[in-house]
Short mmCIF file of C-alpha atoms in Angstrom, two decimals:
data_model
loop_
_atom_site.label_atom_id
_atom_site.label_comp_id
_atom_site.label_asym_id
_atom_site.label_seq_id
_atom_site.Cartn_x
_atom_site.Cartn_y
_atom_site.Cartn_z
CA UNK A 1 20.91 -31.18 27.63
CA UNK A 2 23.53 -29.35 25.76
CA UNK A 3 21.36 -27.07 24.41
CA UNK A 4 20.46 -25.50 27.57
CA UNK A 5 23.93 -24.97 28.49
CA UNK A 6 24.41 -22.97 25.19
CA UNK A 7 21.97 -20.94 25.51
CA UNK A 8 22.86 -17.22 26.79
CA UNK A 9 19.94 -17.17 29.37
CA UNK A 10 20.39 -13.54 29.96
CA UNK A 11 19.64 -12.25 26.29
CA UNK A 12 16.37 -14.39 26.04
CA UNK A 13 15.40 -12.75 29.42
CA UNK A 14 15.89 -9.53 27.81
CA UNK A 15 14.18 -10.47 24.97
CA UNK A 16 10.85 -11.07 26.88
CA UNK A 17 11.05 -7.98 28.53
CA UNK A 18 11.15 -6.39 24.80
CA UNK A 19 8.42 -8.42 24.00
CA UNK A 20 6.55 -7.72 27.71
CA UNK A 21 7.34 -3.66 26.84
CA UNK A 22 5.83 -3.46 23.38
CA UNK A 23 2.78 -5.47 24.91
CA UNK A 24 1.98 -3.56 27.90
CA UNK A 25 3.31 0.00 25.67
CA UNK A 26 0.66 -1.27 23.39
CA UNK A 27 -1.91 -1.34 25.89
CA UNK A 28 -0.93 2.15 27.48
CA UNK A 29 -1.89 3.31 23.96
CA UNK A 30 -5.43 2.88 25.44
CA UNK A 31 -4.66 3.29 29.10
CA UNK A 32 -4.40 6.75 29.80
CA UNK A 33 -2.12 6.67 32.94
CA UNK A 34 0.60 3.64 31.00
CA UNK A 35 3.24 5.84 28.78
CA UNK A 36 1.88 3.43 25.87
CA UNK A 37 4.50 5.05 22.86
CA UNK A 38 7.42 5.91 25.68
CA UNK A 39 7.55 2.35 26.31
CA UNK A 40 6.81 0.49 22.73
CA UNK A 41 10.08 3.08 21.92
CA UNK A 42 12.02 1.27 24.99
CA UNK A 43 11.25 -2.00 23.38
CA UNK A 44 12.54 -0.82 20.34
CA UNK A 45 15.95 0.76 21.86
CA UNK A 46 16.79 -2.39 24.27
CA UNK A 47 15.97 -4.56 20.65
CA UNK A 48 18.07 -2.18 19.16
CA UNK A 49 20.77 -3.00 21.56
CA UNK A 50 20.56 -6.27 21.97
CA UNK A 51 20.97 -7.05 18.50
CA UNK A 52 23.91 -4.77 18.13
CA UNK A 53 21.77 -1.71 16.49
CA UNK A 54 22.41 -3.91 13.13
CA UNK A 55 18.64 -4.33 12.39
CA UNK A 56 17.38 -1.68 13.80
CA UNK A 57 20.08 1.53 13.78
CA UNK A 58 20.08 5.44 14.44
CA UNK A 59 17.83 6.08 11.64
CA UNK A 60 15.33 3.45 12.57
CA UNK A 61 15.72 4.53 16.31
CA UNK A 62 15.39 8.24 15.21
CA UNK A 63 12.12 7.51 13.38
CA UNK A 64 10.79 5.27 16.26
CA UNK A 65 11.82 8.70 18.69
CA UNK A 66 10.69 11.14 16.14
CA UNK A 67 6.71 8.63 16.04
CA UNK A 68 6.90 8.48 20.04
CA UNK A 69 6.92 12.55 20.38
CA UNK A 70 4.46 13.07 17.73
CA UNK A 71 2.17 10.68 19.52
CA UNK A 72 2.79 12.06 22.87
CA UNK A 73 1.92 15.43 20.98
CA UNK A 74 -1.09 14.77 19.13
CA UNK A 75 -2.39 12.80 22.25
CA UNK A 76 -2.49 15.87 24.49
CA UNK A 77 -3.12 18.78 22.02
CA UNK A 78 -6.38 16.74 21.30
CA UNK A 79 -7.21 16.56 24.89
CA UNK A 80 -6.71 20.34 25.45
CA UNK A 81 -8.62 21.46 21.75
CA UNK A 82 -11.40 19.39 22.29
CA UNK A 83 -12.11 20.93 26.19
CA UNK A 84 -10.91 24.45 24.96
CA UNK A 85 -13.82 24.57 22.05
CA UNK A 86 -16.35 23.61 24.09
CA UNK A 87 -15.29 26.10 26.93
CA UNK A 88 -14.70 23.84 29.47
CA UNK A 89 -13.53 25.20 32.63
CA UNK A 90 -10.79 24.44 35.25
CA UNK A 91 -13.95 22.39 37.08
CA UNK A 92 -14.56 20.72 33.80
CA UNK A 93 -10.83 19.36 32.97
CA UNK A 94 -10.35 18.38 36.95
CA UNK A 95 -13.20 16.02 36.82
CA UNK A 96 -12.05 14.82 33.45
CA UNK A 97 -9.00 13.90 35.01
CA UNK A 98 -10.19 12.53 38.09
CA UNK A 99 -13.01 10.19 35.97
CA UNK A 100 -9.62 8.72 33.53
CA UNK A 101 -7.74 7.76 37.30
CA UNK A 102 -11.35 6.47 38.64
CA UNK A 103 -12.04 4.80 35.18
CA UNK A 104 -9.18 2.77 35.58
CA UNK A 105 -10.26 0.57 38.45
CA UNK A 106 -13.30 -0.34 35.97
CA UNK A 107 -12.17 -1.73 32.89
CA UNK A 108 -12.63 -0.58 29.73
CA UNK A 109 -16.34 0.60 30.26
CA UNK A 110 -14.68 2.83 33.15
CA UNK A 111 -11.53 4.20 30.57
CA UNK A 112 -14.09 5.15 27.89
CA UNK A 113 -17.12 6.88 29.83
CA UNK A 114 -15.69 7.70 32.94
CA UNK A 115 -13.99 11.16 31.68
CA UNK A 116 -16.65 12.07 29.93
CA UNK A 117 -18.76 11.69 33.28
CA UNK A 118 -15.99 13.70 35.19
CA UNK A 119 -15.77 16.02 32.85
CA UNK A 120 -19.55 16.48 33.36
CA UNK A 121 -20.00 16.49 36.58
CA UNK A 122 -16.87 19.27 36.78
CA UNK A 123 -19.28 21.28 34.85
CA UNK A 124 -21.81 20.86 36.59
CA UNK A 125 -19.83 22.22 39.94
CA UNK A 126 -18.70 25.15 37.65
CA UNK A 127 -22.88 26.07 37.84
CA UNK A 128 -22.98 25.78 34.31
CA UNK A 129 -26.05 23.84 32.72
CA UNK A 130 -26.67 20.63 32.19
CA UNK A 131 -26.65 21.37 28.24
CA UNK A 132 -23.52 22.98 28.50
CA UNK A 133 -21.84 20.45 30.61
CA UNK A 134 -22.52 17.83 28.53
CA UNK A 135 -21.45 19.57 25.32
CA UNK A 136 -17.82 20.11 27.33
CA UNK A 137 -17.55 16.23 28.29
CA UNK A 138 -18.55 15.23 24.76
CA UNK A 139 -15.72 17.59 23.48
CA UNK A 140 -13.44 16.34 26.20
CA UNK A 141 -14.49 13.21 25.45
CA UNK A 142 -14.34 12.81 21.81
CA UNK A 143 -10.33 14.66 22.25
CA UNK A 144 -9.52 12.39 24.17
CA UNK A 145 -10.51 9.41 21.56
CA UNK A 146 -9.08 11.05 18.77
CA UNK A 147 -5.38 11.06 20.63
CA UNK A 148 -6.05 7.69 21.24
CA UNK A 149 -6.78 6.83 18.46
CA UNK A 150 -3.47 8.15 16.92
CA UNK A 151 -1.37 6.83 19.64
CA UNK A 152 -3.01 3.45 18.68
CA UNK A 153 -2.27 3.82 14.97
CA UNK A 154 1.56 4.97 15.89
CA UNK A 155 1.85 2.36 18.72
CA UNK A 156 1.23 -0.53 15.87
CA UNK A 157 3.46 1.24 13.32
CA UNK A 158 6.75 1.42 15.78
CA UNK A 159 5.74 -2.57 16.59
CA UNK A 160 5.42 -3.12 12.78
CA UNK A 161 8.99 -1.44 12.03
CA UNK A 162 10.35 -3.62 15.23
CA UNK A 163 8.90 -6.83 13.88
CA UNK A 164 9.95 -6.08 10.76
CA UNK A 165 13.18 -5.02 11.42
CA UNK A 166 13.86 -8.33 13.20
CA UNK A 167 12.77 -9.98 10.83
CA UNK A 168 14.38 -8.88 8.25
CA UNK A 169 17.81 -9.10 10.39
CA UNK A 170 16.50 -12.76 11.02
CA UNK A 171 16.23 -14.42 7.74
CA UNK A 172 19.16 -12.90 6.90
CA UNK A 173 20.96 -14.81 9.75
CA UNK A 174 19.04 -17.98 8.99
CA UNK A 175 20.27 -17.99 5.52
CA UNK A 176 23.71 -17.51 6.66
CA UNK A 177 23.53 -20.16 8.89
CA UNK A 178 21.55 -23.21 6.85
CA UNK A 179 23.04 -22.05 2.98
CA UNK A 180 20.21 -23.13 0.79
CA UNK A 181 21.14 -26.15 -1.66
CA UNK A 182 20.57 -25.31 -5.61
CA UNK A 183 19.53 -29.20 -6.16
CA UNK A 184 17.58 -31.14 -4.16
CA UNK A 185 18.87 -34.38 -3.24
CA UNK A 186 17.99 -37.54 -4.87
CA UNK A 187 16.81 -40.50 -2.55
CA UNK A 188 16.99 -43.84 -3.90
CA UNK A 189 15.84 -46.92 -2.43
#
């Protein structure tokens, strides 16, 4: 029972809700309407924090910032290139945006093929044809799986350096703590 009174309850909490922010930041990579990098980088500042910014410091944090932005970036330049060169119209990106919100509430069937449906069916309002509305939700479409593609990619590279980092900052502690004999001992019976 001593254990549990030394225990500083309020830094493990904290410590799940780094571990619940990378996990549901990691997600969001995928989940267009979750801030996916925005909140893999809070994981990595309150880790940061709690740990005294001795593993992870301003240069890790800067990198980890510097990773989030390029993401967020990349993400919706791909979204806006890949409806611009197929000429989508106002129609076209509206009902790309309303098929991500609708595609939500459908799993991961509805956050793939939804937009591109929206997008579509936008087009279609816009009286353009059916050829030409399906070439602007394939190029909406295939945008928005290239940015998330690279928020995926930079989502696991900020939880690699956070893992890492604590680690690192870990076994360093451990060996502090339990110094490692140079012989083993002898047991005799």
């Amino acid at each position: 029972m001593e254990f549990f009174s030394t225990v500083d309850w309020g830094a493990f909490g904290l410590w799940w809700v780094v571990f619940g922010l990378a996990v549901v930041g990691l997600a969001g990579t995928i989940i267009p309407a979750v801030p996916g990098l925005p909140l893999i980088f809070a994981a990595c500042l309150l880790a940061a924090w709690l740990g005294h910014f001795e593993a992870i410091g301003f240069v890790k944090l800067t990198i980890l910032g510097i990773l989030t932005l390029i993401g967020m970036a990349v993400d919706w330049f791909a979204q806006v290139l890949g409806a611009k060169k197929t000429g989508a119209s106002p129609y076209g990106i509206a009902g790309a945006l309303v098929g991500t919100v609708i595609g939500l509430f459908f799993g991961l069937f509805g956050i793939l093929f939804l937009p591109l449906i929206g997008a579509v069916i936008g087009e279609l309002l816009a009286k353009k044809s059916l050829l030409a509305a399906g070439g602007v939700g394939l190029g909406t479409w295939l945008g928005m799986l290239v940015g998330a593609v690279v928020k995926v990619v930079l989502g696991l590279m900020m939880i690699g350096i956070l893992v890492s980092s604590l680690m690192t900052e870990f076994s360093a502690e451990s060996e502090t703590i339990v110094p490692q004999q140079d012989t083993p001992a002898e047991v005799s019976f």
